Amino acid sequence: MRPAGGAWLPLRPASTGRTGIEYYSMRPIDPIVALERGTNADPFAVLGPHQTTVNGEPALVVRFFHPDAEAVDLQAAEAGAPVPMTRRSGTDLFEAVVPGWLGDPLTFDYRLRVTWKDGRVGDVDDAYRFGCILSDFDLHLLGEGTQLRAYEKLGAHQMQFGPIAGVHFAVWAPNARRVSVVGDFNRWDGRAHPMRLLSPHGVWEIFIPGIGRGEKYKFELRSRSGEAFTKADPYAMYFELPPRSASVVWGVGQYAWDDQAWMAARVQENGWLDRPMSIYEVHLGSWARGADGERFLSFRELADRLVPYVRDLGFTHIELLPVMEHPFAGSWGYQVVGFFAPTSRMGEPDEFKAFVDACHRAGIGVLLDWVPGHFPKDAHGLARFDGTALYEHEDPRKGEHQEWGTLIFNYGRNEVRSFLLSSALFWLEQYHVDGLRVDAVASMLYLDYSRGPGQWVPNKHGGRENLEAVDFLRTLNTLTHSEQPGSITAAEESTSWPGVSRPVHLGGLGFTFKWNMGWMHDILSYMRQNAIYRRWAHNQLTFSMLYAYHENFILPFSHDEVVHGKGSMIGKMAGDSWQKAANLRALYGFLYGHPGKKLLFMGCEFGQWPEWNHDRGLEWAFIDDAPHRGIRQLVTDLNRLYRHEPALYELDFDPAGFQWIDCNDNENSVISFMRRARDPRDVLVIVLNFTPVVRHSYVVGVPEPGLYLEAINTDSECYGGSNQGNGGAVHSQPIPAHGHPHRVELVLPPLSCLILKRGRVAHLTHTAA
């Protein structure tokens, strides 16, 4: 059988038109059949302008195919009226020959006037008159995995060739037999716009004139086995509203940013290790809903409502559960199909940029949950993209998350690495986000994650470590930190893998931060226990300081802790309703006093009773009740104190910033410690009482004499407490205690946290009488 782009032979001359162009019929060997069947793998060898000979003389043949065309006229740029092209009998192929043409066929300027089968008539530019757009160098970088902005080359991009505007489409599908672009513009018929294969790189491309921003499209692929199916564009920057799944031509846009001061400061300050960082974690679809309780708030509405709310609470950052396009809302965004597209559920891409812009103008950083660990099996997504395991592994022992029903990226494949690294840079550069929280890192690091014996394949050394994933993560962190100075990466990693947040050149993975899952689990386990039993679980309060400086930790009370039957934060606390609120206030005091950056999920700031439900907004009615209003006020005051007291953040990751006063009073369930700033004289004393008993004359050693002021007392009546305390301040006594030359004798309120500072506190918050 001849190849799909096989030979063409002139048969007979047609009549000569007034333009002087002679038209000839051309006899196909077999390409027409392939075009009609949608199996022609090399349409550019058949369609468009091609050099030929007629009666031994040079000529140009122009061919056009479209299943909806009834008649076609060729209009040469330098000729007069359009002249009919010849239609091959029983086909939708039209052809004409221009005699005497000698030169590059791509320089022949013409248009086509098409009469469509539904009666419409219109002029079109031929998609097959344009040459290759991607260069050999572009393709080399893509194949090498070093094209770090692959979204600039692949996907859909508006372009203009002289006066001709259109869209360039490109997709990586090396194992497909044929790839076409389909959309409203061609009635979703894969025979209309088959693409050119750029061999051996496996990239297909085409420039389609006459379409632009807002066009819906997909790629129709035909597998080696002959099966035809459609896929969304992996590099699409916008999608139609789910459950529909078409990609939308969009581009990065021309949004006029107004956050230049923030972005400049981000580069200059280069990191948050020694700066206050308290993160408000948000699922945008359920923070609040429209008046009917069903409608999602738009990005612009969230900019108007969420941003000032977070600013007034005093958080430094917002962390968003994945905003990338995802088909299943119940995944909370973690089953991504659009790694370059904000979800259309809440508006257009520029509206999400406006949200980030509003955050920055309000002095709030933006972190995104980013999911390079797995992707869903949805038919229009990445799964078996070209009929083979392209983005994933073929072997399910390496390529499938059995627990989640999702697929695992093949990090050893250069084009996959380029795809993921480009996605990371895309959000940092194009959307100005300040960092990425990388989801499910543990599942990436271990080949036997959630697998039993015989269900996983060891690495080349016989070990359980995913060496390709380790290399990918190191490359990711090196790249983002170098390309976007001041941006951060945070790992959700729950194992003892060493050096997660250590630099790559020191053998680490290179993350800026790691979530401290151990501290979170220990302290929540402790807080669930009745106070009379806490004396036997005292180590759950103190154990974290044995490893606190192994990593740069974030202390997370995240969405995962308030869902799936785990209960809300206030619901986890022991005791009656008053004690639950008091316990939660004390816990938040411990959160802000403990070394490490802070993270609190939405709704936890006011102690919402129900678990989080992604299908509805938060229970905002609770904030009108005194206990919940008090909890929110405490979080606001803790954030204010945190941002103003260097002792609470400057040495988060240096042992010099923390010192136990007494970690051994398990009988009373009391702990006390100091936090220090770089200036060793700048000290805070923090004392926590985890029983409902008021403790009078409780002795705490202090390093310096003077008046110690209550900067925070979580039992203050303004927080909903019993208003026990020290009248706002207490004088030290020159009597040694706990290895220090001075002491203070305190009234420890029930289930409380006291934060004391020697001398004047300009930003003194609410204290007890």
Tab-separated table of C-alpha atoms in Angstrom, residues 278-438:
chain	number	residue	atom	x	y	z
A	278	SER	CA	0.606	32.777	59.063
A	279	ILE	CA	-1.435	31.099	56.353
A	280	TYR	CA	-5.210	31.040	55.922
A	281	GLU	CA	-6.045	27.914	53.921
A	282	VAL	CA	-9.098	28.276	51.696
A	283	HIS	CA	-11.255	26.185	49.406
A	284	LEU	CA	-12.668	28.957	47.253
A	285	GLY	CA	-15.764	27.011	46.292
A	286	SER	CA	-16.978	26.633	49.869
A	287	TRP	CA	-15.634	29.642	51.774
A	288	ALA	CA	-18.945	31.290	51.010
A	289	ARG	CA	-21.688	30.850	48.429
A	290	GLY	CA	-24.106	33.188	46.722
A	291	ALA	CA	-27.353	34.268	48.325
A	292	ASP	CA	-29.082	31.081	47.175
A	293	GLY	CA	-26.490	28.962	48.977
A	294	GLU	CA	-25.586	27.220	45.718
A	295	ARG	CA	-23.801	29.651	43.397
A	296	PHE	CA	-20.018	29.834	43.541
A	297	LEU	CA	-18.649	33.274	44.277
A	298	SER	CA	-16.665	34.634	41.360
A	299	PHE	CA	-12.982	35.460	41.628
A	300	ARG	CA	-13.900	39.144	41.655
A	301	GLU	CA	-16.460	38.654	44.421
A	302	LEU	CA	-13.851	36.768	46.412
A	303	ALA	CA	-11.419	39.626	45.876
A	304	ASP	CA	-14.015	41.984	47.331
A	305	ARG	CA	-14.999	39.761	50.280
A	306	LEU	CA	-12.307	37.215	51.116
A	307	VAL	CA	-9.279	39.487	50.774
A	308	PRO	CA	-10.420	42.159	53.272
A	309	TYR	CA	-11.601	39.429	55.632
A	310	VAL	CA	-8.179	37.791	55.665
A	311	ARG	CA	-6.445	41.156	55.925
A	312	ASP	CA	-8.531	42.105	58.953
A	313	LEU	CA	-7.729	38.754	60.598
A	314	GLY	CA	-4.035	39.554	60.179
A	315	PHE	CA	-2.918	36.534	58.158
A	316	THR	CA	0.130	37.044	55.954
A	317	HIS	CA	-0.840	34.525	53.264
A	318	ILE	CA	-3.785	32.801	51.662
A	319	GLU	CA	-3.233	29.216	50.563
A	320	LEU	CA	-5.739	27.981	48.011
A	321	LEU	CA	-6.750	24.383	47.591
A	322	PRO	CA	-6.157	23.605	43.903
A	323	VAL	CA	-7.734	26.176	41.609
A	324	MET	CA	-6.538	24.319	38.497
A	325	GLU	CA	-9.352	22.967	36.354
A	326	HIS	CA	-10.749	19.676	37.597
A	327	PRO	CA	-13.815	17.724	36.488
A	328	PHE	CA	-14.896	16.313	39.862
A	329	ALA	CA	-15.780	18.919	42.494
A	330	GLY	CA	-15.682	16.224	45.182
A	331	SER	CA	-11.924	15.936	44.672
A	332	TRP	CA	-11.623	19.496	46.103
A	333	GLY	CA	-9.447	20.269	43.085
A	334	TYR	CA	-6.864	17.553	43.678
A	335	GLN	CA	-7.760	15.598	40.508
A	336	VAL	CA	-6.455	18.059	37.952
A	337	VAL	CA	-6.897	17.966	34.183
A	338	GLY	CA	-5.953	21.604	33.476
A	339	PHE	CA	-2.461	22.162	34.841
A	340	PHE	CA	-2.310	25.603	33.218
A	341	ALA	CA	-5.910	26.754	33.692
A	342	PRO	CA	-7.737	28.239	36.678
A	343	THR	CA	-11.154	26.664	37.051
A	344	SER	CA	-13.893	28.285	35.015
A	345	ARG	CA	-16.347	27.699	37.882
A	346	MET	CA	-15.425	31.115	39.271
A	347	GLY	CA	-14.608	33.165	36.224
A	348	GLU	CA	-12.082	33.847	33.532
A	349	PRO	CA	-8.291	33.642	33.921
A	350	ASP	CA	-7.846	37.412	34.127
A	351	GLU	CA	-10.344	37.484	36.970
A	352	PHE	CA	-8.167	35.076	38.932
A	353	LYS	CA	-5.232	37.360	38.218
A	354	ALA	CA	-7.315	40.208	39.617
A	355	PHE	CA	-7.859	38.147	42.784
A	356	VAL	CA	-4.113	37.587	43.228
A	357	ASP	CA	-3.512	41.257	42.474
A	358	ALA	CA	-6.011	42.275	45.168
A	359	CYS	CA	-4.269	39.993	47.678
A	360	HIS	CA	-0.900	41.579	46.946
A	361	ARG	CA	-2.239	45.116	47.173
A	362	ALA	CA	-3.632	44.174	50.592
A	363	GLY	CA	-0.230	42.859	51.677
A	364	ILE	CA	-1.249	39.197	51.479
A	365	GLY	CA	0.796	36.506	49.737
A	366	VAL	CA	-0.851	33.777	47.673
A	367	LEU	CA	0.154	30.111	47.776
A	368	LEU	CA	-1.351	27.456	45.513
A	369	ASP	CA	-1.859	23.797	46.184
A	370	TRP	CA	-0.129	22.119	43.237
A	371	VAL	CA	-0.573	18.439	42.414
A	372	PRO	CA	2.307	16.821	40.484
A	373	GLY	CA	1.859	13.488	42.250
A	374	HIS	CA	-1.082	12.050	40.334
A	375	PHE	CA	-3.882	12.775	37.867
A	376	PRO	CA	-7.372	11.358	37.258
A	377	LYS	CA	-8.515	8.763	34.761
A	378	ASP	CA	-11.188	10.981	33.165
A	379	ALA	CA	-11.523	10.124	29.486
A	380	HIS	CA	-10.795	13.682	28.301
A	381	GLY	CA	-7.701	14.075	30.479
A	382	LEU	CA	-4.111	12.871	30.420
A	383	ALA	CA	-4.839	9.178	30.960
A	384	ARG	CA	-3.609	7.096	27.993
A	385	PHE	CA	-3.454	10.334	26.107
A	386	ASP	CA	-2.464	8.992	22.703
A	387	GLY	CA	-3.796	5.500	23.264
A	388	THR	CA	-0.739	4.531	25.274
A	389	ALA	CA	0.570	5.243	28.774
A	390	LEU	CA	2.100	8.572	27.791
A	391	TYR	CA	2.101	10.674	30.960
A	392	GLU	CA	1.863	7.656	33.279
A	393	HIS	CA	3.607	4.277	33.546
A	394	GLU	CA	2.221	1.329	31.626
A	395	ASP	CA	2.806	-1.027	34.563
A	396	PRO	CA	0.042	-0.369	37.140
A	397	ARG	CA	2.508	-1.294	39.882
A	398	LYS	CA	4.260	1.972	39.057
A	399	GLY	CA	1.563	3.933	37.271
A	400	GLU	CA	-1.555	3.738	39.430
A	401	HIS	CA	-2.505	4.950	42.896
A	402	GLN	CA	-4.673	2.071	44.012
A	403	GLU	CA	-5.874	3.964	47.085
A	404	TRP	CA	-7.047	7.025	45.172
A	405	GLY	CA	-7.941	5.521	41.807
A	406	THR	CA	-5.624	7.948	40.028
A	407	LEU	CA	-2.523	7.635	37.855
A	408	ILE	CA	1.093	8.473	38.682
A	409	PHE	CA	3.244	10.652	36.446
A	410	ASN	CA	6.239	9.058	34.769
A	411	TYR	CA	8.908	11.396	36.159
A	412	GLY	CA	11.607	9.648	34.145
A	413	ARG	CA	10.131	10.831	30.845
A	414	ASN	CA	11.625	14.112	29.665
A	415	GLU	CA	8.443	15.500	28.125
A	416	VAL	CA	6.501	14.790	31.337
A	417	ARG	CA	9.131	16.584	33.412
A	418	SER	CA	8.974	19.532	31.038
A	419	PHE	CA	5.166	19.573	31.336
A	420	LEU	CA	5.216	19.649	35.147
A	421	LEU	CA	8.127	22.070	35.523
A	422	SER	CA	6.489	24.414	33.020
A	423	SER	CA	3.257	24.272	35.020
A	424	ALA	CA	5.060	25.233	38.212
A	425	LEU	CA	6.769	28.215	36.592
A	426	PHE	CA	3.552	29.196	34.817
A	427	TRP	CA	1.685	29.903	38.049
A	428	LEU	CA	4.627	31.733	39.608
A	429	GLU	CA	5.280	33.886	36.546
A	430	GLN	CA	1.976	34.374	34.778
A	431	TYR	CA	-0.256	34.542	37.868
A	432	HIS	CA	2.257	36.086	40.295
A	433	VAL	CA	1.582	33.463	42.960
A	434	ASP	CA	4.147	33.446	45.735
A	435	GLY	CA	4.621	29.758	46.240
A	436	LEU	CA	3.463	26.209	45.711
A	437	ARG	CA	2.364	23.721	48.337
A	438	VAL	CA	3.212	20.391	46.745
